[in-house]
Short mmCIF file of C-alpha atoms in Angstrom, two decimals:
data_model
loop_
_atom_site.label_atom_id
_atom_site.label_comp_id
_atom_site.label_asym_id
_atom_site.label_seq_id
_atom_site.Cartn_x
_atom_site.Cartn_y
_atom_site.Cartn_z
CA MET T 1 23.25 16.79 12.02
CA ILE T 2 19.49 16.33 12.01
CA THR T 3 17.38 15.81 15.12
CA THR T 4 13.79 14.56 15.33
CA GLU T 5 11.65 13.81 18.30
CA ARG T 6 13.40 10.48 18.96
CA LEU T 7 16.37 10.36 16.64
CA THR T 8 19.68 11.96 15.77
CA LEU T 9 20.94 11.56 12.22
CA ARG T 10 24.64 12.37 11.80
CA PRO T 11 27.61 11.41 9.61
CA PRO T 12 28.89 7.99 10.66
CA GLU T 13 32.05 7.91 12.75
CA ASP T 14 34.70 5.22 12.98
CA ALA T 15 33.29 4.33 16.46
CA ASP T 16 29.97 3.44 14.81
CA ALA T 17 31.53 0.66 12.69
CA PRO T 18 30.90 -2.27 15.08
CA ALA T 19 27.19 -1.43 15.42
CA LEU T 20 26.73 -0.78 11.72
CA VAL T 21 28.64 -3.89 10.67
CA ALA T 22 26.38 -5.89 13.00
CA ILE T 23 23.26 -4.49 11.31
CA LEU T 24 24.66 -4.79 7.74
CA SER T 25 25.87 -8.36 8.23
CA ASN T 26 22.64 -9.63 9.81
CA SER T 27 21.04 -12.10 7.37
CA GLU T 28 17.51 -11.21 8.46
CA VAL T 29 18.02 -7.46 8.14
CA MET T 30 19.69 -7.91 4.73
CA ARG T 31 17.50 -10.66 3.30
CA ASN T 32 16.03 -8.44 0.60
CA LEU T 33 19.21 -6.58 -0.18
CA VAL T 34 22.23 -8.87 -0.31
CA ARG T 35 22.82 -12.54 -0.74
CA ASN T 36 24.98 -14.05 2.01
CA PRO T 37 25.75 -10.83 3.97
CA SER T 38 29.01 -10.87 5.89
CA VAL T 39 31.29 -8.69 7.86
CA GLU T 40 33.25 -8.11 4.61
CA THR T 41 30.20 -7.03 2.64
CA ALA T 42 29.14 -4.79 5.50
CA GLU T 43 32.56 -3.15 5.69
CA ARG T 44 32.58 -2.55 1.88
CA SER T 45 29.15 -0.91 2.20
CA LEU T 46 30.42 1.47 4.83
CA VAL T 47 33.43 2.37 2.66
CA ARG T 48 31.13 3.00 -0.27
CA HIS T 49 28.86 5.30 1.78
CA ARG T 50 31.90 7.18 3.11
CA GLY T 51 32.88 7.79 -0.54
CA TYR T 52 29.45 9.23 -1.36
CA ARG T 53 29.90 11.78 1.42
CA GLU T 54 33.50 12.65 0.41
CA HIS T 55 32.70 12.99 -3.37
CA HIS T 56 29.09 14.26 -3.37
CA GLY T 57 28.64 15.96 0.03
CA LEU T 58 25.89 13.54 1.02
CA GLY T 59 25.45 10.03 2.10
CA PHE T 60 23.59 7.91 4.59
CA TRP T 61 23.61 9.19 8.18
CA ALA T 62 24.10 7.03 11.21
CA VAL T 63 20.78 7.01 13.04
CA GLU T 64 20.88 7.14 16.86
CA MET T 65 18.01 6.36 19.17
CA ASP T 66 18.52 6.66 22.91
CA GLY T 67 22.27 7.23 22.30
CA LYS T 68 22.71 4.00 20.30
CA VAL T 69 23.19 3.55 16.60
CA VAL T 70 20.18 1.61 15.23
CA GLY T 71 20.65 2.07 11.48
CA LEU T 72 21.47 4.14 8.45
CA CYS T 73 19.23 6.52 6.51
CA GLY T 74 19.87 9.27 4.08
CA LEU T 75 20.53 10.36 0.55
CA LYS T 76 23.09 9.36 -2.11
CA PRO T 77 23.50 9.52 -5.86
CA GLY T 78 21.45 7.02 -7.72
CA ALA T 79 23.37 3.92 -8.69
CA GLU T 80 25.13 3.73 -12.08
CA LYS T 81 23.54 1.59 -14.74
CA THR T 82 20.06 1.93 -13.19
CA PRO T 83 17.11 4.11 -14.18
CA ILE T 84 17.91 6.44 -11.29
CA GLU T 85 21.59 7.06 -12.20
CA GLY T 86 22.57 10.59 -11.10
CA GLU T 87 19.26 11.28 -9.28
CA LEU T 88 18.93 11.95 -5.60
CA GLU T 89 18.16 8.57 -3.98
CA ILE T 90 16.88 7.98 -0.47
CA GLY T 91 17.50 4.77 1.38
CA TRP T 92 17.51 3.22 4.82
CA ILE T 93 18.38 0.07 6.76
CA PHE T 94 17.68 -0.53 10.42
CA ALA T 95 18.37 -3.06 13.15
CA LYS T 96 15.59 -5.54 13.64
CA LYS T 97 15.12 -4.38 17.22
CA VAL T 98 13.57 -1.12 15.96
CA TRP T 99 11.37 -2.58 13.24
CA GLY T 100 7.72 -1.65 13.57
CA GLN T 101 8.38 1.38 15.75
CA GLY T 102 8.14 4.04 13.05
CA VAL T 103 11.88 4.74 13.27
CA ALA T 104 12.54 4.23 9.53
CA ARG T 105 9.68 6.55 8.63
CA GLU T 106 10.79 9.24 11.09
CA ALA T 107 14.38 9.10 9.76
CA ALA T 108 13.27 9.08 6.13
CA GLU T 109 10.91 12.02 6.64
CA ALA T 110 13.77 14.00 8.20
CA SER T 111 16.01 13.04 5.31
CA LEU T 112 13.45 14.21 2.77
CA GLN T 113 13.02 17.49 4.60
CA TRP T 114 16.84 17.96 4.57
CA ALA T 115 16.81 17.21 0.80
CA TRP T 116 14.23 19.90 0.06
CA GLU T 117 16.10 22.43 2.16
CA ASN T 118 19.62 21.63 0.94
CA ARG T 119 19.42 20.20 -2.58
CA PRO T 120 18.00 21.66 -5.84
CA ALA T 121 16.61 18.23 -6.95
CA THR T 122 13.04 18.32 -8.32
CA ARG T 123 12.44 14.86 -6.94
CA VAL T 124 13.87 12.18 -4.72
CA VAL T 125 13.77 8.53 -5.81
CA ALA T 126 14.12 5.19 -4.13
CA ILE T 127 14.58 1.63 -5.36
CA THR T 128 13.85 -1.67 -3.70
CA GLY T 129 13.33 -5.23 -4.60
CA GLU T 130 10.08 -6.17 -6.29
CA GLU T 131 9.32 -8.57 -3.41
CA HIS T 132 10.33 -6.12 -0.61
CA VAL T 133 6.77 -5.08 0.16
CA VAL T 134 7.62 -3.59 3.58
CA SER T 135 10.03 -1.14 2.00
CA GLN T 136 7.46 -0.26 -0.72
CA ARG T 137 4.82 0.42 1.91
CA LEU T 138 7.17 2.82 3.67
CA MET T 139 7.86 4.57 0.36
CA GLU T 140 4.13 5.03 -0.08
CA LYS T 141 3.70 6.34 3.50
CA LEU T 142 6.36 8.96 2.65
CA GLY T 143 4.19 10.11 -0.28
CA MET T 144 6.25 8.39 -2.95
CA HIS T 145 4.58 6.80 -5.97
CA ARG T 146 5.73 3.85 -8.02
CA LEU T 147 7.16 4.49 -11.42
CA PRO T 148 6.34 1.35 -13.43
CA GLU T 149 8.58 2.53 -16.26
CA GLY T 150 11.41 2.43 -13.72
CA ASP T 151 11.19 -1.31 -13.11
CA PHE T 152 14.58 -2.91 -13.90
CA ILE T 153 16.97 -5.76 -13.20
CA HIS T 154 19.59 -4.46 -10.79
CA PRO T 155 23.06 -4.67 -12.42
CA ASP T 156 24.45 -6.34 -9.28
CA TYR T 157 22.36 -9.45 -10.02
CA ASP T 158 21.96 -11.96 -12.83
CA ALA T 159 18.84 -11.48 -14.92
CA GLU T 160 17.42 -14.79 -13.71
CA ASP T 161 17.90 -13.91 -10.03
CA PRO T 162 14.56 -12.81 -8.49
CA MET T 163 16.50 -10.66 -5.98
CA GLY T 164 17.55 -8.44 -8.90
CA ARG T 165 14.00 -7.46 -9.94
CA SER T 166 13.78 -3.89 -8.72
CA VAL T 167 11.09 -1.22 -8.63
CA THR T 168 11.47 2.56 -8.51
CA TYR T 169 9.51 5.08 -6.47
CA ALA T 170 9.66 8.88 -6.52
CA ILE T 171 8.39 11.93 -4.67
CA GLU T 172 8.25 15.35 -6.26
CA ARG T 173 9.56 18.46 -4.51
CA PRO T 174 6.64 20.02 -2.54
CA GLY T 175 5.04 22.89 -4.40
CA LEU T 176 6.75 22.09 -7.67
CA HIS T 177 3.49 21.79 -9.68
CA GLY T 178 1.28 24.52 -8.45
#
């Protein structure tokens, strides 16, 4: 478990499923991530993240604010068939009601700190859609820099689908280069 000034990050529990499914099936929240989000796609996502934790000892945490689950944030293995396959990837997704309050940044900073303290990775990476400027801005606020050579078409999308155009960001382990 990780605690910050306003947040608690902890492994998701079965009781979190209704709140997380509501977030992950919200079309506005998911507009840059999934076409036609649904309860079924949300439930599959939760199962996938549970698998990361079971097989890799890491995964997205449920993020609580004022005792309520408001999103997911954390670390997972980089997706197969992408430029970040096997790397340590950070990601987040939050309920619209907490957008613009610095919650994602606070949770992501705590996740990065956990990574540096608990994993040997020399860097942490993130991917997002080419058009998802808000996510890219957060990556930059976290100290991440874009890796133009990491631009790719996400394997979950057709090559012609603009939603599949993805960009890669990275942050190096503090103190690694001097």
